[in-house]
Coordinates of C-alpha atoms in Angstrom, one line a residue:
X342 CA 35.8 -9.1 4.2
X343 CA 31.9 -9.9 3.4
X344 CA 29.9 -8.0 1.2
X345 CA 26.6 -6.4 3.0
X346 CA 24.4 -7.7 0.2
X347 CA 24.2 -9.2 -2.6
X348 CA 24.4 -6.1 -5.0
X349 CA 27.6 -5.2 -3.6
X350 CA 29.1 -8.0 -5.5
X351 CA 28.2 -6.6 -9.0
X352 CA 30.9 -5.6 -11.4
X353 CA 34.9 -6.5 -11.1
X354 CA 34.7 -9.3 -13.1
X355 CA 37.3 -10.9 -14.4
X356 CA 39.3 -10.8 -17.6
X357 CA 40.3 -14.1 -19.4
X358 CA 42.5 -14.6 -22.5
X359 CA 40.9 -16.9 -25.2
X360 CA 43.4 -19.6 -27.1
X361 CA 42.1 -22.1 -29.4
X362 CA 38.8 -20.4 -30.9
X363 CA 40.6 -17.0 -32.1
X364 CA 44.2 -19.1 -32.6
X365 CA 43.9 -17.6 -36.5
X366 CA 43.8 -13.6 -34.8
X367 CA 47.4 -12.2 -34.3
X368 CA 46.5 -10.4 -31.5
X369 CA 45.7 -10.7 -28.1
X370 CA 41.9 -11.9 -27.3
X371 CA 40.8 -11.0 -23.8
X372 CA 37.1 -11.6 -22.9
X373 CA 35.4 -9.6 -20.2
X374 CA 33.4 -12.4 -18.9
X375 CA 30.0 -10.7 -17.2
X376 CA 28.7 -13.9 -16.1
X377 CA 30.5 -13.7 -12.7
X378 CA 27.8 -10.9 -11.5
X379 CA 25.2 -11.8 -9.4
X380 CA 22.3 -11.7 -12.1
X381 CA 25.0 -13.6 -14.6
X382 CA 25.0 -10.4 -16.4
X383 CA 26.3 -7.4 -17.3
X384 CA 22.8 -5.8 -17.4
X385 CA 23.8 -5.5 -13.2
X386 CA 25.6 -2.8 -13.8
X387 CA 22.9 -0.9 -15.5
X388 CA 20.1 -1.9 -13.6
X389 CA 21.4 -0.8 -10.0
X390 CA 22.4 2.6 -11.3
X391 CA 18.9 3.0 -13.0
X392 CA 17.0 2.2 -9.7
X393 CA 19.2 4.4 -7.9
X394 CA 19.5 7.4 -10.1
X395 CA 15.6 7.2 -9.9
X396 CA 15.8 7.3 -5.6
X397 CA 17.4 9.8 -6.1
X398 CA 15.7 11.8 -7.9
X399 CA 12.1 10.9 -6.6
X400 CA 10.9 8.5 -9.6
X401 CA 11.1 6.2 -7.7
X402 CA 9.3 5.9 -4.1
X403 CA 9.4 3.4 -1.3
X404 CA 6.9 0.3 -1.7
X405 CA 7.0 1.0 -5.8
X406 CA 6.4 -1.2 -8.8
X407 CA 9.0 -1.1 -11.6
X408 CA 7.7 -1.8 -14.8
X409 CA 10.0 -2.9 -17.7
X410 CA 10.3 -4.3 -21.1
X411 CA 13.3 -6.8 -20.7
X412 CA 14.6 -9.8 -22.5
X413 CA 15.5 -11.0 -19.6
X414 CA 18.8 -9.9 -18.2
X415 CA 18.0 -6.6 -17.5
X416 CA 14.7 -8.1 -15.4
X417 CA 17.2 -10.0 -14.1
X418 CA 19.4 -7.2 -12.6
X419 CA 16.0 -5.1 -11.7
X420 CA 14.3 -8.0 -9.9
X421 CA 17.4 -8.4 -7.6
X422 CA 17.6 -4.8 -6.6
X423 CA 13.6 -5.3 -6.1
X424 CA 14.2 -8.0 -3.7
X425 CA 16.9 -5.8 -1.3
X426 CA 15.3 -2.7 -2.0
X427 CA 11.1 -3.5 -1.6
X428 CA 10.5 -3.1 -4.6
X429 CA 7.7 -5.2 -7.0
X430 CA 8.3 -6.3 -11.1
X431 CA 6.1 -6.5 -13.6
X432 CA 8.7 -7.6 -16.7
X433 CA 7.2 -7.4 -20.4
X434 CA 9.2 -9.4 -23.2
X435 CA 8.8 -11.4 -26.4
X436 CA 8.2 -14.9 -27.4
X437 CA 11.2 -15.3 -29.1
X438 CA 13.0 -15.0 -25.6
X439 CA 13.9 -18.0 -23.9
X440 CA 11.9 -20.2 -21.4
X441 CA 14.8 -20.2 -18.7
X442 CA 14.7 -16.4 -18.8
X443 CA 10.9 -16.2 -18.1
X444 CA 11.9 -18.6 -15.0
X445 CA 14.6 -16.8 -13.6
X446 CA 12.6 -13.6 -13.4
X447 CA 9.5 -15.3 -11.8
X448 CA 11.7 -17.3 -9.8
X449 CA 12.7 -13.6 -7.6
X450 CA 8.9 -13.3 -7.9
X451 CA 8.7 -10.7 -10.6
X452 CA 5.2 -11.2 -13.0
X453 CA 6.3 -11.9 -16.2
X454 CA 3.9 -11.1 -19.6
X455 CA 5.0 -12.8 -22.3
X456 CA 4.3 -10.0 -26.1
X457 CA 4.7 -11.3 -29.8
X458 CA 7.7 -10.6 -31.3
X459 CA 6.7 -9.6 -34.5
X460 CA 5.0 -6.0 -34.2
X461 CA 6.4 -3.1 -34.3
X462 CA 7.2 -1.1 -31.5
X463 CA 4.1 1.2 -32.0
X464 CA 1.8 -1.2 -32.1
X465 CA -0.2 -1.5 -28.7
X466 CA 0.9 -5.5 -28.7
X467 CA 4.7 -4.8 -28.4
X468 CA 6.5 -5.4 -25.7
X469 CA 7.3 -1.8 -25.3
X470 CA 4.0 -0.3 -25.7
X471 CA 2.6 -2.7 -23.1
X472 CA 5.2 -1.8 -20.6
X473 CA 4.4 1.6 -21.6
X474 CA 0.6 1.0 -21.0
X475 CA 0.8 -0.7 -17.6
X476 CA 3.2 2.3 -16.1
X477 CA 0.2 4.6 -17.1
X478 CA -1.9 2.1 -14.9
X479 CA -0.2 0.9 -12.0
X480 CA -0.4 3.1 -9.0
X481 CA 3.1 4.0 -7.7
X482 CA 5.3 2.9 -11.0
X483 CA 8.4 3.4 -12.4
X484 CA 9.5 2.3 -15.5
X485 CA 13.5 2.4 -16.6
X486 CA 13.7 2.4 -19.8
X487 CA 16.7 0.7 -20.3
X488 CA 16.7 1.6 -24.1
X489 CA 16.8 5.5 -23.7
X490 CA 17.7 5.9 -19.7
X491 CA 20.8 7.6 -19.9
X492 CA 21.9 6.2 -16.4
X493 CA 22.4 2.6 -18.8
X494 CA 25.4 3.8 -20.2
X495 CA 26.3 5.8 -17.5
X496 CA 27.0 2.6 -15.6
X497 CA 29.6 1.5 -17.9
X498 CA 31.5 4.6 -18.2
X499 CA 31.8 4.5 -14.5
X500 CA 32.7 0.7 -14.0
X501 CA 32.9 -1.1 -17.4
X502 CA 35.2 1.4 -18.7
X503 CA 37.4 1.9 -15.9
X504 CA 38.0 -1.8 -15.1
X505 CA 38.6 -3.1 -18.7
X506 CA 41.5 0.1 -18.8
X507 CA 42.9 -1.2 -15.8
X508 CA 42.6 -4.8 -16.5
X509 CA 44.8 -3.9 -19.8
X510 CA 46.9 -1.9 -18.0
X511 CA 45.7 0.4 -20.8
X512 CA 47.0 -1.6 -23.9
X513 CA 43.2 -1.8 -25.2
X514 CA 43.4 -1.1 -28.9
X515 CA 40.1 -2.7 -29.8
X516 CA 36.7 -3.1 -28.0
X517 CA 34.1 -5.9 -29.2
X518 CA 30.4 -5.8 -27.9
X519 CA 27.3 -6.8 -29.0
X520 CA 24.5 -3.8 -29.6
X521 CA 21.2 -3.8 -27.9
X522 CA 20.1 -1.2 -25.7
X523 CA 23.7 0.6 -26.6
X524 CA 24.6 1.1 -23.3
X525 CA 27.3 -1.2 -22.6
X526 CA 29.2 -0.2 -25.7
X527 CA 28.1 3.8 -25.7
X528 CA 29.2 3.6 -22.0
X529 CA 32.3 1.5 -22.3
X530 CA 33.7 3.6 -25.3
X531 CA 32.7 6.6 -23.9
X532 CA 35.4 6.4 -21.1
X533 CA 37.6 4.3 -23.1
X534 CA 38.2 6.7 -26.0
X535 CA 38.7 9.6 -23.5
X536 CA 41.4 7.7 -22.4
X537 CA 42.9 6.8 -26.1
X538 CA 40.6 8.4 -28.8
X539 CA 42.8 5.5 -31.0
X540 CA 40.7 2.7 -29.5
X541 CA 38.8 1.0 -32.0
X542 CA 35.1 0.7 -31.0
X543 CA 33.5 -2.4 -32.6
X544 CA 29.8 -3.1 -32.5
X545 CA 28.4 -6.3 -33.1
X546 CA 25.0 -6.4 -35.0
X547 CA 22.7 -9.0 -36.7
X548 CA 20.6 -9.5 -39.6
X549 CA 17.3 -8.0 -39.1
X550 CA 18.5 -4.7 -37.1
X551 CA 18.9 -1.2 -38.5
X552 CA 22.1 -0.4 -36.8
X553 CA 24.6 -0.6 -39.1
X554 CA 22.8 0.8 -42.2
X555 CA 21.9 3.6 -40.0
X556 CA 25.7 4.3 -38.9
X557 CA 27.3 3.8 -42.2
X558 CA 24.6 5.8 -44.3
X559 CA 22.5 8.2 -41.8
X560 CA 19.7 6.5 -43.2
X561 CA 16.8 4.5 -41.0
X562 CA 16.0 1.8 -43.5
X563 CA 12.8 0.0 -42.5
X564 CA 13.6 -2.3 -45.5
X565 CA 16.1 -3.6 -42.8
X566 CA 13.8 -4.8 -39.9
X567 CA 12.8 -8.7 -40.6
X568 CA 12.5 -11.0 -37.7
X569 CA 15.8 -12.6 -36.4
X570 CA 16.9 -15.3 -33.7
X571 CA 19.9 -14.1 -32.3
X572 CA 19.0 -12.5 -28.5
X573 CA 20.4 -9.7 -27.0
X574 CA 21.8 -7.7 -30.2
X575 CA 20.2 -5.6 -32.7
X576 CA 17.2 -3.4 -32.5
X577 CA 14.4 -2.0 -35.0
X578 CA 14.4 1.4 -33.6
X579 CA 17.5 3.6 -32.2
X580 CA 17.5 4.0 -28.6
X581 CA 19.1 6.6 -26.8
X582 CA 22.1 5.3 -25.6
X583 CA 22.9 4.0 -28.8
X584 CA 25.8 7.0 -29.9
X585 CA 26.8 6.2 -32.8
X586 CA 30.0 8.8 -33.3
X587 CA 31.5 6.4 -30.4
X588 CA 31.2 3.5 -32.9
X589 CA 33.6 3.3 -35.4
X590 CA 32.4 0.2 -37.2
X591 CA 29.2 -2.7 -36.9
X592 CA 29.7 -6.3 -37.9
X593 CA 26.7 -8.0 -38.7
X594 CA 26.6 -11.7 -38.0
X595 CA 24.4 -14.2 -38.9
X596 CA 21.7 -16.1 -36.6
X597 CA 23.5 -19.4 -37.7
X598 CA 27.0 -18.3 -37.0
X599 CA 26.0 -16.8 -33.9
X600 CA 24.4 -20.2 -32.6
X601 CA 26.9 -22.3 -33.6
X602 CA 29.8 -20.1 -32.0
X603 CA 27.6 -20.1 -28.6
X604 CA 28.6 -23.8 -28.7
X605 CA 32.3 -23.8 -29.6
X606 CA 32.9 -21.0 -26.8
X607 CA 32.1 -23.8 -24.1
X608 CA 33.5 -26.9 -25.8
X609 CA 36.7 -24.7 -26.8
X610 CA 37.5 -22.2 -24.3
X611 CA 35.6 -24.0 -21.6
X612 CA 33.1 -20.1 -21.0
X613 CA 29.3 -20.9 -20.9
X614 CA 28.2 -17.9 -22.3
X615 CA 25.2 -16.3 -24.2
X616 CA 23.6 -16.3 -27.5
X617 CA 25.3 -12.8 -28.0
X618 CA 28.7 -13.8 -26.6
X619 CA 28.8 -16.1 -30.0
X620 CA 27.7 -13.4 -32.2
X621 CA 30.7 -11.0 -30.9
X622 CA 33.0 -13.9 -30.5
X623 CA 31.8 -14.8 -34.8
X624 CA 32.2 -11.5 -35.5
X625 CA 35.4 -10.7 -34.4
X626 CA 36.8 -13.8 -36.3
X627 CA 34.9 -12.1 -39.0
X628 CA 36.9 -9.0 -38.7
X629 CA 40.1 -10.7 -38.1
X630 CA 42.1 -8.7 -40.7
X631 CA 41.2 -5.6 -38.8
X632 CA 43.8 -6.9 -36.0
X633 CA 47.7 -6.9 -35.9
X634 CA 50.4 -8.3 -34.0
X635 CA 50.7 -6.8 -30.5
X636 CA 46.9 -5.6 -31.1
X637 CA 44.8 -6.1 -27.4
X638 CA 41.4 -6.7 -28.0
X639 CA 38.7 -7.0 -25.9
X640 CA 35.6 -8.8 -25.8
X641 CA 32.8 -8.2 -23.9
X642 CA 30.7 -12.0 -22.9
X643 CA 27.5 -10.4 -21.4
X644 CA 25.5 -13.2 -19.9
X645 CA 25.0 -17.1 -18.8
X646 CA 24.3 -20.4 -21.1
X647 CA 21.9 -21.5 -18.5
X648 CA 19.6 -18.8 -20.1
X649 CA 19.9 -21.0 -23.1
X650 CA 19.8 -24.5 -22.8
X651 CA 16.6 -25.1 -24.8
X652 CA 18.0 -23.3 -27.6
X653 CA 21.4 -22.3 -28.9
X654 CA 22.6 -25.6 -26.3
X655 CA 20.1 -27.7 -28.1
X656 CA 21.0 -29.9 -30.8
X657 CA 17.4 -30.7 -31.9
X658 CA 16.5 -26.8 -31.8
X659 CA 19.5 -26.2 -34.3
X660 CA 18.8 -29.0 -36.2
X661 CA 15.1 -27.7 -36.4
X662 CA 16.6 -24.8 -38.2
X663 CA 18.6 -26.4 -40.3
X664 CA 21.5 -24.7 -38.4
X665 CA 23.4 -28.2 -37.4
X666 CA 24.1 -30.9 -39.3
X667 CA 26.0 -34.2 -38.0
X668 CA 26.6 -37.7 -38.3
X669 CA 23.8 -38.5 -35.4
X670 CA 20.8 -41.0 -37.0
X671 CA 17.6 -38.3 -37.4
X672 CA 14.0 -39.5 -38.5
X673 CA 15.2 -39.5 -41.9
X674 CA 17.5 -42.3 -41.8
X675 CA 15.1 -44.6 -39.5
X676 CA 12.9 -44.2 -42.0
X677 CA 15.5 -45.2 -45.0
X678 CA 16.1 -48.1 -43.3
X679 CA 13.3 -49.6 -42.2
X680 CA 12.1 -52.9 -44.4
X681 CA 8.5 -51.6 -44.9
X682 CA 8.8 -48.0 -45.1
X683 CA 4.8 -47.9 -45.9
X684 CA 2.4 -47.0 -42.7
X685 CA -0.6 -49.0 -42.2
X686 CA -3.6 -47.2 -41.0
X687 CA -7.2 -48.0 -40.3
X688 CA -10.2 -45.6 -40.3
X689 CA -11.9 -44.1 -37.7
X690 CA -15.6 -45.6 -39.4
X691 CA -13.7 -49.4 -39.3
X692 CA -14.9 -51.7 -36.4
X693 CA -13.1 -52.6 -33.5
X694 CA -12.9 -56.1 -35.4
X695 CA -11.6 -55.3 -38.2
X696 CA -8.7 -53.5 -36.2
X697 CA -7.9 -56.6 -34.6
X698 CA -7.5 -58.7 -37.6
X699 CA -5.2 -56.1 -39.2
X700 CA -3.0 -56.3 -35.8
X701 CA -3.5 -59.8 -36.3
X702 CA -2.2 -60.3 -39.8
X703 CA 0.4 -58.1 -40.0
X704 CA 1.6 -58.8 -36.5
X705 CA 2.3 -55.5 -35.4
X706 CA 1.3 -54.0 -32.4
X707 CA -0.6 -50.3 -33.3
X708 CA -2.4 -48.4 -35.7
X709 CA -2.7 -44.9 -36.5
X710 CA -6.7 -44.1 -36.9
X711 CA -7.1 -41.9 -40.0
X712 CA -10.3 -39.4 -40.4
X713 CA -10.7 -38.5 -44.3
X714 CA -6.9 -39.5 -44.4
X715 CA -5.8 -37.3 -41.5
X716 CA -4.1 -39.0 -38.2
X717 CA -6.8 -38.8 -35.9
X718 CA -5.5 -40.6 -33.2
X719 CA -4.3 -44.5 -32.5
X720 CA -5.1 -48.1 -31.3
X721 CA -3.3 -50.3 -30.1
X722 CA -3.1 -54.1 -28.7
X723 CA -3.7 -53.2 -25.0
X724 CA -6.2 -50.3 -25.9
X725 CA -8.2 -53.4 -27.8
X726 CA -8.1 -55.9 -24.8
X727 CA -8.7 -53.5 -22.0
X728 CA -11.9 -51.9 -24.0
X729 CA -12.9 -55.8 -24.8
X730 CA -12.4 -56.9 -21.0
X731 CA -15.3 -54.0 -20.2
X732 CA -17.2 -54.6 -22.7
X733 CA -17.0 -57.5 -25.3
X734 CA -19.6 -56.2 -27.3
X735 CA -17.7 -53.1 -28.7
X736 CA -15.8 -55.4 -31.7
X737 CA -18.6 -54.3 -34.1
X738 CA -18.5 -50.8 -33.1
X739 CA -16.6 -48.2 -34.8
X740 CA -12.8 -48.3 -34.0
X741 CA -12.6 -44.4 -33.4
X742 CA -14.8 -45.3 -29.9
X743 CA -11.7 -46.7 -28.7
X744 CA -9.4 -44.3 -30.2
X745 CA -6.9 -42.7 -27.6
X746 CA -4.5 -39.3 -28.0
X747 CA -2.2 -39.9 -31.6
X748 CA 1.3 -40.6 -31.4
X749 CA 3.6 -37.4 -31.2
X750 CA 4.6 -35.8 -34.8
X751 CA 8.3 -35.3 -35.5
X752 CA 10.3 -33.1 -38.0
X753 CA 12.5 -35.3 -40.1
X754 CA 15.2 -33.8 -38.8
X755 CA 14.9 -35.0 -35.1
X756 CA 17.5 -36.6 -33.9
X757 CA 17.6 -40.2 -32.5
X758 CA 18.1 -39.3 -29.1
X759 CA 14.9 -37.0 -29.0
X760 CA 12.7 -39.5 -31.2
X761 CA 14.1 -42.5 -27.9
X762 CA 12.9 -39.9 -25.4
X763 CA 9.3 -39.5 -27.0
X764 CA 8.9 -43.3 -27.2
X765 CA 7.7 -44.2 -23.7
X766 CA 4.8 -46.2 -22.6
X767 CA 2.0 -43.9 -23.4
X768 CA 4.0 -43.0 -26.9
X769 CA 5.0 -46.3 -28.2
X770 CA 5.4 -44.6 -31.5
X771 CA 6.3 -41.4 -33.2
X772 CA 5.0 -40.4 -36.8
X773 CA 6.7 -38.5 -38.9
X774 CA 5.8 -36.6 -42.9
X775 CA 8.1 -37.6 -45.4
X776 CA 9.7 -35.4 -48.1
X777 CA 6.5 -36.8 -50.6
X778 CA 4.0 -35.8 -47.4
X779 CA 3.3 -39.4 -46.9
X780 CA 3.1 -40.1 -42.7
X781 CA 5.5 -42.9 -41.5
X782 CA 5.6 -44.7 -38.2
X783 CA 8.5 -45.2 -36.3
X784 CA 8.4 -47.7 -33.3
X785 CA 11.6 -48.4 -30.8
X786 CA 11.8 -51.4 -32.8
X787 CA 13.1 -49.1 -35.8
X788 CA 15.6 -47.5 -33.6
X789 CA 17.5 -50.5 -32.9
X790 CA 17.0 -51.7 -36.3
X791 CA 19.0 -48.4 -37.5
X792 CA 21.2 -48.5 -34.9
X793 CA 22.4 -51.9 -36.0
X794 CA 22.8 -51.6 -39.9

């Protein structure tokens, strides 16, 4: 039997035990893996039953333009409703959001405007005020508000809930899900703990978000709210859907943790999940001791790796931030190896001349061109013959009229295998600031100098 589009195929997804990563938890581990929707997330849910709440109450029109503030998988499930439904997107987010999630949503042709991160929500930058603004503006608009739009968790108490009981065969002791908007878990729990009030009810929170302060002491702590990594948890205002007498307990986990675990979930249980799949996966190891023999607990994995490839799936990104750390070569140990460490430079004022009898006596093949000791740019052997070949007469000019684009800056930390990637023919060179700020110079030559000590 076919399905008579795609949003018929959201929810039912399937329930998987995990082994090896939760091998030290005595009980059962199940995940709830989200991925399998159409949107790769369990934002589906919520975003059909938003969109059709509103038809049905009139918010909503034919021909429409829904406006929303979205990191990306809640976009996701609204531009795909769009698509079958007529409708148009306009999607605000922030900069700390992935690249591939700006793609997928302009890839359904949704307009995506791209807000800095760090404002608060009142201020007319934020990603919520702008959403907020353009509503106001655009004729004929509707905007969800996924944060405080009851029909969000309403959506999970009708199919999240319901399906993870039945899945169990209603041996859930303990539910595990990362807190956002607050619908999955407010929904989830909702149904769940009508069901068996026993149920544990585990939210999953992160460094930088006022939820578990605010649940444990009544108290909205601005003191709390500092800019954070992890996507798709945490918040620095309480939404709506967020109940916290639902909640018995929040876990915070750290952005580190949280990155890291993304990886071991696909190299160990073979799931390509999300950046907050790691953080409910850490933080359930975390809590560990809360779980006993016979215990079923169940973990919910929200959304796709795809959505973070140049991130959590990127060993230069972690090592960038000092969250990874391995035995691959990095800029640092070219550098320690090289025989003459020290970079030779010419400046700009020099003559073409005098460049070429540097290149010349200390056969080497470019130079870095220095302006009152800061890399300006670079020469090199076939910048100097193809400028001579026009005209011969430029040796006693100035060396920066030959001057092309500098040679790309690395971190120290950069790994071999990006540094080999940035050496190419219009690169044949990377620089790099040592820990005494002196600029180095590493050519492909260094590389397989390293490679082979």
């Amino acid at each position: 039997m076919w399905s008579n589009n795609i949003l018929e195929t959201i929810g039912n997804t399937p329930m998987v035990k995990l082994n090896k990563i939760t091998k030290d938890i005595k009980a059962t581990v199940l995940a709830k893996i989200e991925t399998t929707n159409p949107g790769n997330s369990i934002k589906d849910r919520m975003a059909l039953k938003m969109i059709e709440d509103a038809e049905r109450d009139g918010r909503l029109k034919p021909g429409g333009t829904i406006i929303e503030g979205t990191s990306g998988n809640t976009g996701m499930g609204l531009a795909i409703a769009a698509v079958i439904k007529g409708y148009k997107c306009i999607f605000t987010s922030t900069d700390k959001q992935s690249k591939e999630k700006f793609d997928a949503l302009r890839a359904f042709g949704a307009e995506v405007i791209v807000c800095p991160t760090n404002v608060d929500p009142e201020d007319p930058r934020s990603y919520y005020s702008v959403s907020s603004r353009l509503e106001r503006e655009v004729p004929n608009s509707w905007k969800p508000n996924q944060y405080d739009n009851l029909s969000n968790s309403q959506a999970h108490y009708e199919q999240t809930g319901p399906e993870i009981w039945e899945q169990t065969e209603g041996k859930i002791t303990h539910l595990v899900v990362g807190v956002g908007t607050g619908g999955t878990i407010s929904g989830t729990a909702r149904y769940l703990k009508e069901k068996n009030p026993n149920i544990q009810v585990l939210g999953i929170d992160t460094y930088g978000s006022v939820f578990k302060k605010y649940k444990e002491t009544g108290i909205f702590d601005k003191n709390e709210i500092y800019p954070y990594i992890t996507e798709g948890i945490g918040e620095d205002f309480l939404p709506q859907n967020v109940d916290f007498s639902l909640i018995d307990h929040f876990e915070k986990v750290t952005d580190k943790d949280a990155a890291l675990m993304t990886r071991q979930i696909a190299m160990q249980e073979g799931i390509f999940a999300g950046n907050s799949t790691g953080s409910a996966v850490a933080g359930t190891l975390q809590m560990k001791d809360r779980f006993k023999e016979g215990d079923v607990v169940v973990i919910i994995f929200p959304d796709h790796g795809t959505r973070y490839l140049g991130k959590m799936y990127n060993e230069d990104w972690l090592r960038e931030r000092g969250f990874l750390k391995d035995d691959k070569l990095t800029a640092r140990d070219i550098i320690r190896k090289k025989d003459n460490p020290e970079i030779v430079t010419i400046d700009s004022e020099k003559t073409v001349l005098e460049a070429i009898n540097v290149i010349k006596s200390l056969n080497i093949s470019q130079i870095p061109v220095t302006q009152k000791g800061m890399v300006i740019g670079k020469v090199t052997e076939s910048d100097i013959l193809d400028a001579l070949l026009e005209n011969p007469s430029l040796k006693s000019q100035p060396v920066q009229t030959i001057t092309t684009t500098p040679f790309p800056f690395v971190d120290l930390n950069t790994s071999i295998d990006k540094i080999s990637t940035l050496i190419n023919k219009e690169n044949i060179a990377v620089l790099v600031e040592d820990e005494r700020g002196r600029i180095e110079i590493i050519t492909q030559f260094d590389i397989i100098n390293a490679i082979s000590l």
